[in-house]
Every structure is written in C-alpha cells, then in structure tokens.
Amino acid sequence: GAGVSQTPSNKVTEKGKYVELRCDPISGHTALYWYRQSLGQGPEFLIYFQGTGAADDSGLPNDRFFAVRPEGSVSTLKIQRTERGDSAVYLCASSSNSFTEQYFGPGTRLTVT
Amino acid sequence: GIQVEQSPPDLILQEGANSTLRCNFSDSVNNLQWFHQNPWGQLINLFYIPSGTKQNGRLSATTVATERYSLLYISSSQTTDSGVYFCAVADQFYFGTGTSLTVIP
C-alpha cells in the first residue's frame, strides 16, 4: 500500500509567520511520530500520537509548536511565530502500534527567512 | 536519557568491499531499527532488530541486547549504498549520530 506522505515537500516562510505541515500515515497505523532533522544531525523527536491523543510531547521545543491528530489518521504540525532557528526538515513516521517498526515519510523542508 | 553512539562516523569504501557499522547503546532497549538515509533525505527501513540476527540480500544485522550493541554488515558494497546509516532506539525516540558511507566506483 501507500507509504507515509507529507505535504508540502518544501515550505519557505518569513520570520514571524504561522505554518502548518501535514502528515498522512500508512493506512491502519495507530501510532504517528514527528521528528525534526537539522543538517548533519540525526532526527530529533518532537511528539508521538497513539490514536488521537498525544502520548508524549516532551520533544516539542516550546509552546510555539503544536500538533493535532483529530481523527486518529492525518496529523498537522503547527508552528506559530516562526524563527530562523526553526529551519529544518520535519519528518513524520507511523507504526502499526506503539513502539513497533516505524516507517518514515519524505519530510517537509522548512526554511524561515 | 539513553546514549546511542555509532562508529565509525565516516567511511569510504571501494565498490565491492565489505564493511561493518556499529551501534552502542547505554541501556536496555526493546525496539532497535537500522535506517539508510539516501542522498535525497529519505529514511529507508533496513532492519527492525531488537535482538538476534537478520539478513536481507547483501545486508545483515545482529543485535546483542545483553551487551548493548548492534552491528550492520554490508557486503559487496555498491555506489547506491552511499548515504548515512542510523540506528534508532525507537521506543525512546532516540537516533544515533549516524555513519556517513561513501562508496566509490
């Protein structure tokens, strides 16, 4: 079946603007994860959903970052008042259940100018 | 939190050579994965291997959970193997530092 998809693939925004990044997980996967990857680094955990609820949001860097998954499928990562330091590739992954094998999407490259 | 270290950090191979990549972790894990991040940034699943040995074509992996390490073997390397290899303790959402592999023809 289809893999994890993310939109947009690239997003350029000005400092201070609001952005939304979307993730469509593999159909039937109950767990969904958001990571952020800066150049030359490994992915860094942001938040994990089991179903509709955020089971662990300890990786969100501050209250400008928020994510939702209202129907237990598609998730949106929302960033308010973007800063240049938010520039990174935002990766989404899903798994059939919590803590089982994760499958990653292609990522959204966010550039804040 | 858990520490995940990978070695070597960088590796250059001649096409056809074999290599071993290592992942050490500081605590017991329930879910260890190996990924290949290709030059376009896509993370590709290689192995889900909390313990034991698995093989897939030219690649194989072994995790010795009691000794807190995992190894990824690449045999007869090809230029398409180039990229960054990550191990990840997925149940703690923690990725290692990666091994950057370049295979030259």
GROMACS .gro file of C-alpha atoms in nm:
model
  218
    1GLY     CA    1   0.000   0.000   0.000
    2ALA     CA    2   0.092   0.367   0.004
    3GLY     CA    3   0.363   0.484   0.235
    4VAL     CA    4   0.371   0.785   0.463
    5SER     CA    5   0.317   1.108   0.274
    6GLN     CA    6   0.394   1.464   0.380
    7THR     CA    7   0.291   1.797   0.236
    8PRO     CA    8   0.426   2.034   0.134
    9SER     CA    9   0.764   1.897   0.036
   10ASN     CA   10   0.915   2.242   0.071
   11LYS     CA   11   0.795   2.547   0.258
   12VAL     CA   12   0.959   2.888   0.266
   13THR     CA   13   0.816   3.139   0.508
   14GLU     CA   14   0.912   3.468   0.662
   15LYS     CA   15   1.014   3.505   1.024
   16GLY     CA   16   0.711   3.554   1.242
   17LYS     CA   17   0.463   3.374   1.016
   18TYR     CA   18   0.250   3.071   1.101
   19VAL     CA   19   0.297   2.739   0.918
   20GLU     CA   20   0.120   2.405   0.906
   21LEU     CA   21   0.283   2.082   0.797
   22ARG     CA   22   0.073   1.778   0.714
   23CYS     CA   23   0.138   1.406   0.753
   24ASP     CA   24  -0.068   1.119   0.611
   25PRO     CA   25   0.035   0.794   0.780
   26ILE     CA   26   0.015   0.445   0.640
   27SER     CA   27  -0.347   0.333   0.645
   28GLY     CA   28  -0.432   0.148   0.964
   29HIS     CA   29  -0.130   0.267   1.158
   30THR     CA   30  -0.236   0.384   1.501
   31ALA     CA   31   0.091   0.545   1.610
   32LEU     CA   32   0.232   0.859   1.449
   33TYR     CA   33   0.555   1.041   1.525
   34TRP     CA   34   0.703   1.380   1.435
   35TYR     CA   35   1.078   1.441   1.423
   36ARG     CA   36   1.296   1.732   1.317
   37GLN     CA   37   1.629   1.694   1.142
   38SER     CA   38   1.889   1.965   1.106
   39LEU     CA   39   2.176   1.942   0.861
   40GLY     CA   40   2.433   1.684   0.963
   41GLN     CA   41   2.229   1.559   1.258
   42GLY     CA   42   2.010   1.262   1.326
   43PRO     CA   43   1.633   1.303   1.357
   44GLU     CA   44   1.524   1.462   1.685
   45PHE     CA   45   1.195   1.355   1.843
   46LEU     CA   46   0.915   1.610   1.876
   47ILE     CA   47   0.586   1.435   1.955
   48TYR     CA   48   0.416   1.095   1.939
   49PHE     CA   49   0.046   1.014   1.898
   50GLN     CA   50  -0.132   0.693   1.981
   51GLY     CA   51  -0.469   0.729   1.813
   52THR     CA   52  -0.599   1.082   1.855
   53GLY     CA   53  -0.411   1.171   2.169
   54ALA     CA   54  -0.057   1.299   2.214
   55ALA     CA   55   0.104   1.024   2.420
   56ASP     CA   56   0.438   1.204   2.452
   57ASP     CA   57   0.506   1.566   2.357
   58SER     CA   58   0.826   1.603   2.555
   59GLY     CA   59   1.029   1.684   2.245
   60LEU     CA   60   0.838   1.996   2.145
   61PRO     CA   61   1.092   2.275   2.192
   62ASN     CA   62   0.849   2.543   2.316
   63ASP     CA   63   0.486   2.650   2.310
   64ARG     CA   64   0.512   2.782   1.954
   65PHE     CA   65   0.494   2.421   1.839
   66PHE     CA   66   0.169   2.227   1.848
   67ALA     CA   67   0.040   1.914   1.674
   68VAL     CA   68  -0.301   1.756   1.632
   69ARG     CA   69  -0.443   1.431   1.503
   70PRO     CA   70  -0.820   1.481   1.542
   71GLU     CA   71  -0.943   1.162   1.375
   72GLY     CA   72  -0.652   0.935   1.451
   73SER     CA   73  -0.516   0.942   1.098
   74VAL     CA   74  -0.382   1.263   0.939
   75SER     CA   75  -0.172   1.484   1.164
   76THR     CA   76  -0.081   1.851   1.136
   77LEU     CA   77   0.223   2.009   1.297
   78LYS     CA   78   0.167   2.378   1.361
   79ILE     CA   79   0.438   2.634   1.424
   80GLN     CA   80   0.350   2.986   1.535
   81ARG     CA   81   0.570   3.294   1.508
   82THR     CA   82   0.836   3.106   1.316
   83GLU     CA   83   1.202   3.180   1.384
   84ARG     CA   84   1.506   3.124   1.164
   85GLY     CA   85   1.616   2.851   1.404
   86ASP     CA   86   1.305   2.651   1.311
   87SER     CA   87   1.453   2.588   0.966
   88ALA     CA   88   1.498   2.212   0.931
   89VAL     CA   89   1.349   1.904   0.769
   90TYR     CA   90   1.038   1.791   0.954
   91LEU     CA   91   0.987   1.416   0.933
   92CYS     CA   92   0.678   1.214   1.008
   93ALA     CA   93   0.669   0.841   1.078
   94SER     CA   94   0.397   0.591   1.155
   95SER     CA   95   0.383   0.241   1.300
   96SER     CA   96   0.113  -0.022   1.331
   97ASN     CA   97   0.120   0.002   1.709
   98SER     CA   98   0.316   0.195   1.965
   99PHE     CA   99   0.688   0.121   1.962
  100THR     CA  100   0.679  -0.117   1.667
  101GLU     CA  101   0.868  -0.064   1.341
  102GLN     CA  102   0.848   0.296   1.224
  103TYR     CA  103   0.812   0.399   0.859
  104PHE     CA  104   0.913   0.748   0.755
  105GLY     CA  105   0.775   0.994   0.506
  106PRO     CA  106   0.991   1.202   0.271
  107GLY     CA  107   0.986   1.505   0.500
  108THR     CA  108   0.900   1.872   0.466
  109ARG     CA  109   1.191   2.110   0.428
  110LEU     CA  110   1.105   2.429   0.616
  111THR     CA  111   1.307   2.742   0.553
  112VAL     CA  112   1.241   3.052   0.760
  113THR     CA  113   1.386   3.368   0.607
  114GLY     CA  114   1.849   0.954   2.887
  115ILE     CA  115   1.985   0.675   2.675
  116GLN     CA  116   2.309   0.732   2.484
  117VAL     CA  117   2.341   0.587   2.133
  118GLU     CA  118   2.680   0.601   1.968
  119GLN     CA  119   2.767   0.490   1.618
  120SER     CA  120   3.103   0.412   1.470
  121PRO     CA  121   3.277   0.492   1.253
  122PRO     CA  122   3.137   0.841   1.189
  123ASP     CA  123   3.262   0.836   0.830
  124LEU     CA  124   3.356   0.554   0.598
  125ILE     CA  125   3.483   0.550   0.240
  126LEU     CA  126   3.480   0.219   0.055
  127GLN     CA  127   3.579   0.095  -0.284
  128GLU     CA  128   3.289  -0.066  -0.467
  129GLY     CA  129   3.278  -0.436  -0.387
  130ALA     CA  130   3.427  -0.403  -0.038
  131ASN     CA  131   3.261  -0.521   0.282
  132SER     CA  132   3.201  -0.314   0.595
  133THR     CA  133   3.071  -0.333   0.949
  134LEU     CA  134   2.891  -0.047   1.119
  135ARG     CA  135   2.845  -0.047   1.494
  136CYS     CA  136   2.580   0.095   1.726
  137ASN     CA  137   2.636   0.101   2.103
  138PHE     CA  138   2.359   0.192   2.342
  139SER     CA  139   2.384   0.271   2.710
  140ASP     CA  140   2.071   0.099   2.837
  141SER     CA  141   1.848  -0.194   2.755
  142VAL     CA  142   1.625  -0.144   2.451
  143ASN     CA  143   1.305  -0.304   2.329
  144ASN     CA  144   1.300  -0.169   1.976
  145LEU     CA  145   1.611  -0.112   1.765
  146GLN     CA  146   1.598  -0.018   1.399
  147TRP     CA  147   1.856   0.046   1.130
  148PHE     CA  148   1.785   0.302   0.861
  149HIS     CA  149   1.959   0.419   0.546
  150GLN     CA  150   1.912   0.787   0.465
  151ASN     CA  151   1.974   0.826   0.095
  152PRO     CA  152   2.124   1.139  -0.061
  153TRP     CA  153   1.771   1.275  -0.119
  154GLY     CA  154   1.696   1.256   0.253
  155GLN     CA  155   1.454   0.963   0.255
  156LEU     CA  156   1.488   0.733   0.556
  157ILE     CA  157   1.462   0.375   0.439
  158ASN     CA  158   1.396   0.092   0.681
  159LEU     CA  159   1.666  -0.170   0.678
  160PHE     CA  160   1.603  -0.381   0.985
  161TYR     CA  161   1.382  -0.392   1.290
  162ILE     CA  162   1.603  -0.598   1.517
  163PRO     CA  163   1.564  -0.579   1.897
  164SER     CA  164   1.774  -0.896   1.924
  165GLY     CA  165   1.921  -1.174   1.714
  166THR     CA  166   2.033  -1.175   1.353
  167LYS     CA  167   1.853  -1.091   1.030
  168GLN     CA  168   1.962  -1.089   0.669
  169ASN     CA  169   1.827  -0.915   0.364
  170GLY     CA  170   2.030  -0.965   0.049
  171ARG     CA  171   2.373  -0.808   0.088
  172LEU     CA  172   2.283  -0.661   0.425
  173SER     CA  173   2.260  -0.830   0.760
  174ALA     CA  174   2.230  -0.712   1.117
  175THR     CA  175   2.295  -0.856   1.459
  176THR     CA  176   2.182  -0.715   1.792
  177VAL     CA  177   2.326  -0.847   2.118
  178ALA     CA  178   2.088  -0.684   2.362
  179THR     CA  179   2.264  -0.816   2.673
  180GLU     CA  180   2.588  -0.649   2.564
  181ARG     CA  181   2.410  -0.337   2.434
  182TYR     CA  182   2.528  -0.323   2.077
  183SER     CA  183   2.411  -0.384   1.725
  184LEU     CA  184   2.610  -0.438   1.406
  185LEU     CA  185   2.514  -0.375   1.045
  186TYR     CA  186   2.708  -0.567   0.781
  187ILE     CA  187   2.722  -0.453   0.422
  188SER     CA  188   2.878  -0.695   0.177
  189SER     CA  189   2.987  -0.631  -0.182
  190SER     CA  190   2.910  -0.260  -0.145
  191GLN     CA  191   2.763  -0.066  -0.436
  192THR     CA  192   2.758   0.308  -0.508
  193THR     CA  193   2.386   0.308  -0.428
  194ASP     CA  194   2.474   0.212  -0.069
  195SER     CA  195   2.613   0.563  -0.017
  196GLY     CA  196   2.436   0.778   0.237
  197VAL     CA  197   2.401   0.795   0.613
  198TYR     CA  198   2.318   0.493   0.823
  199PHE     CA  199   2.134   0.547   1.150
  200CYS     CA  200   2.048   0.313   1.430
  201ALA     CA  201   1.750   0.418   1.638
  202VAL     CA  202   1.613   0.317   1.972
  203ALA     CA  203   1.262   0.370   1.852
  204ASP     CA  204   1.079   0.308   2.179
  205GLN     CA  205   1.270   0.600   2.327
  206PHE     CA  206   1.257   0.801   2.005
  207TYR     CA  207   1.635   0.836   2.000
  208PHE     CA  208   1.856   0.821   1.693
  209GLY     CA  209   2.229   0.764   1.693
  210THR     CA  210   2.478   1.006   1.544
  211GLY     CA  211   2.498   0.821   1.215
  212THR     CA  212   2.769   0.674   0.991
  213SER     CA  213   2.824   0.853   0.663
  214LEU     CA  214   2.917   0.598   0.395
  215THR     CA  215   3.062   0.683   0.057
  216VAL     CA  216   3.115   0.403  -0.194
  217ILE     CA  217   3.341   0.496  -0.481
  218PRO     CA  218   3.342   0.311  -0.814
   0.00000   0.00000   0.00000
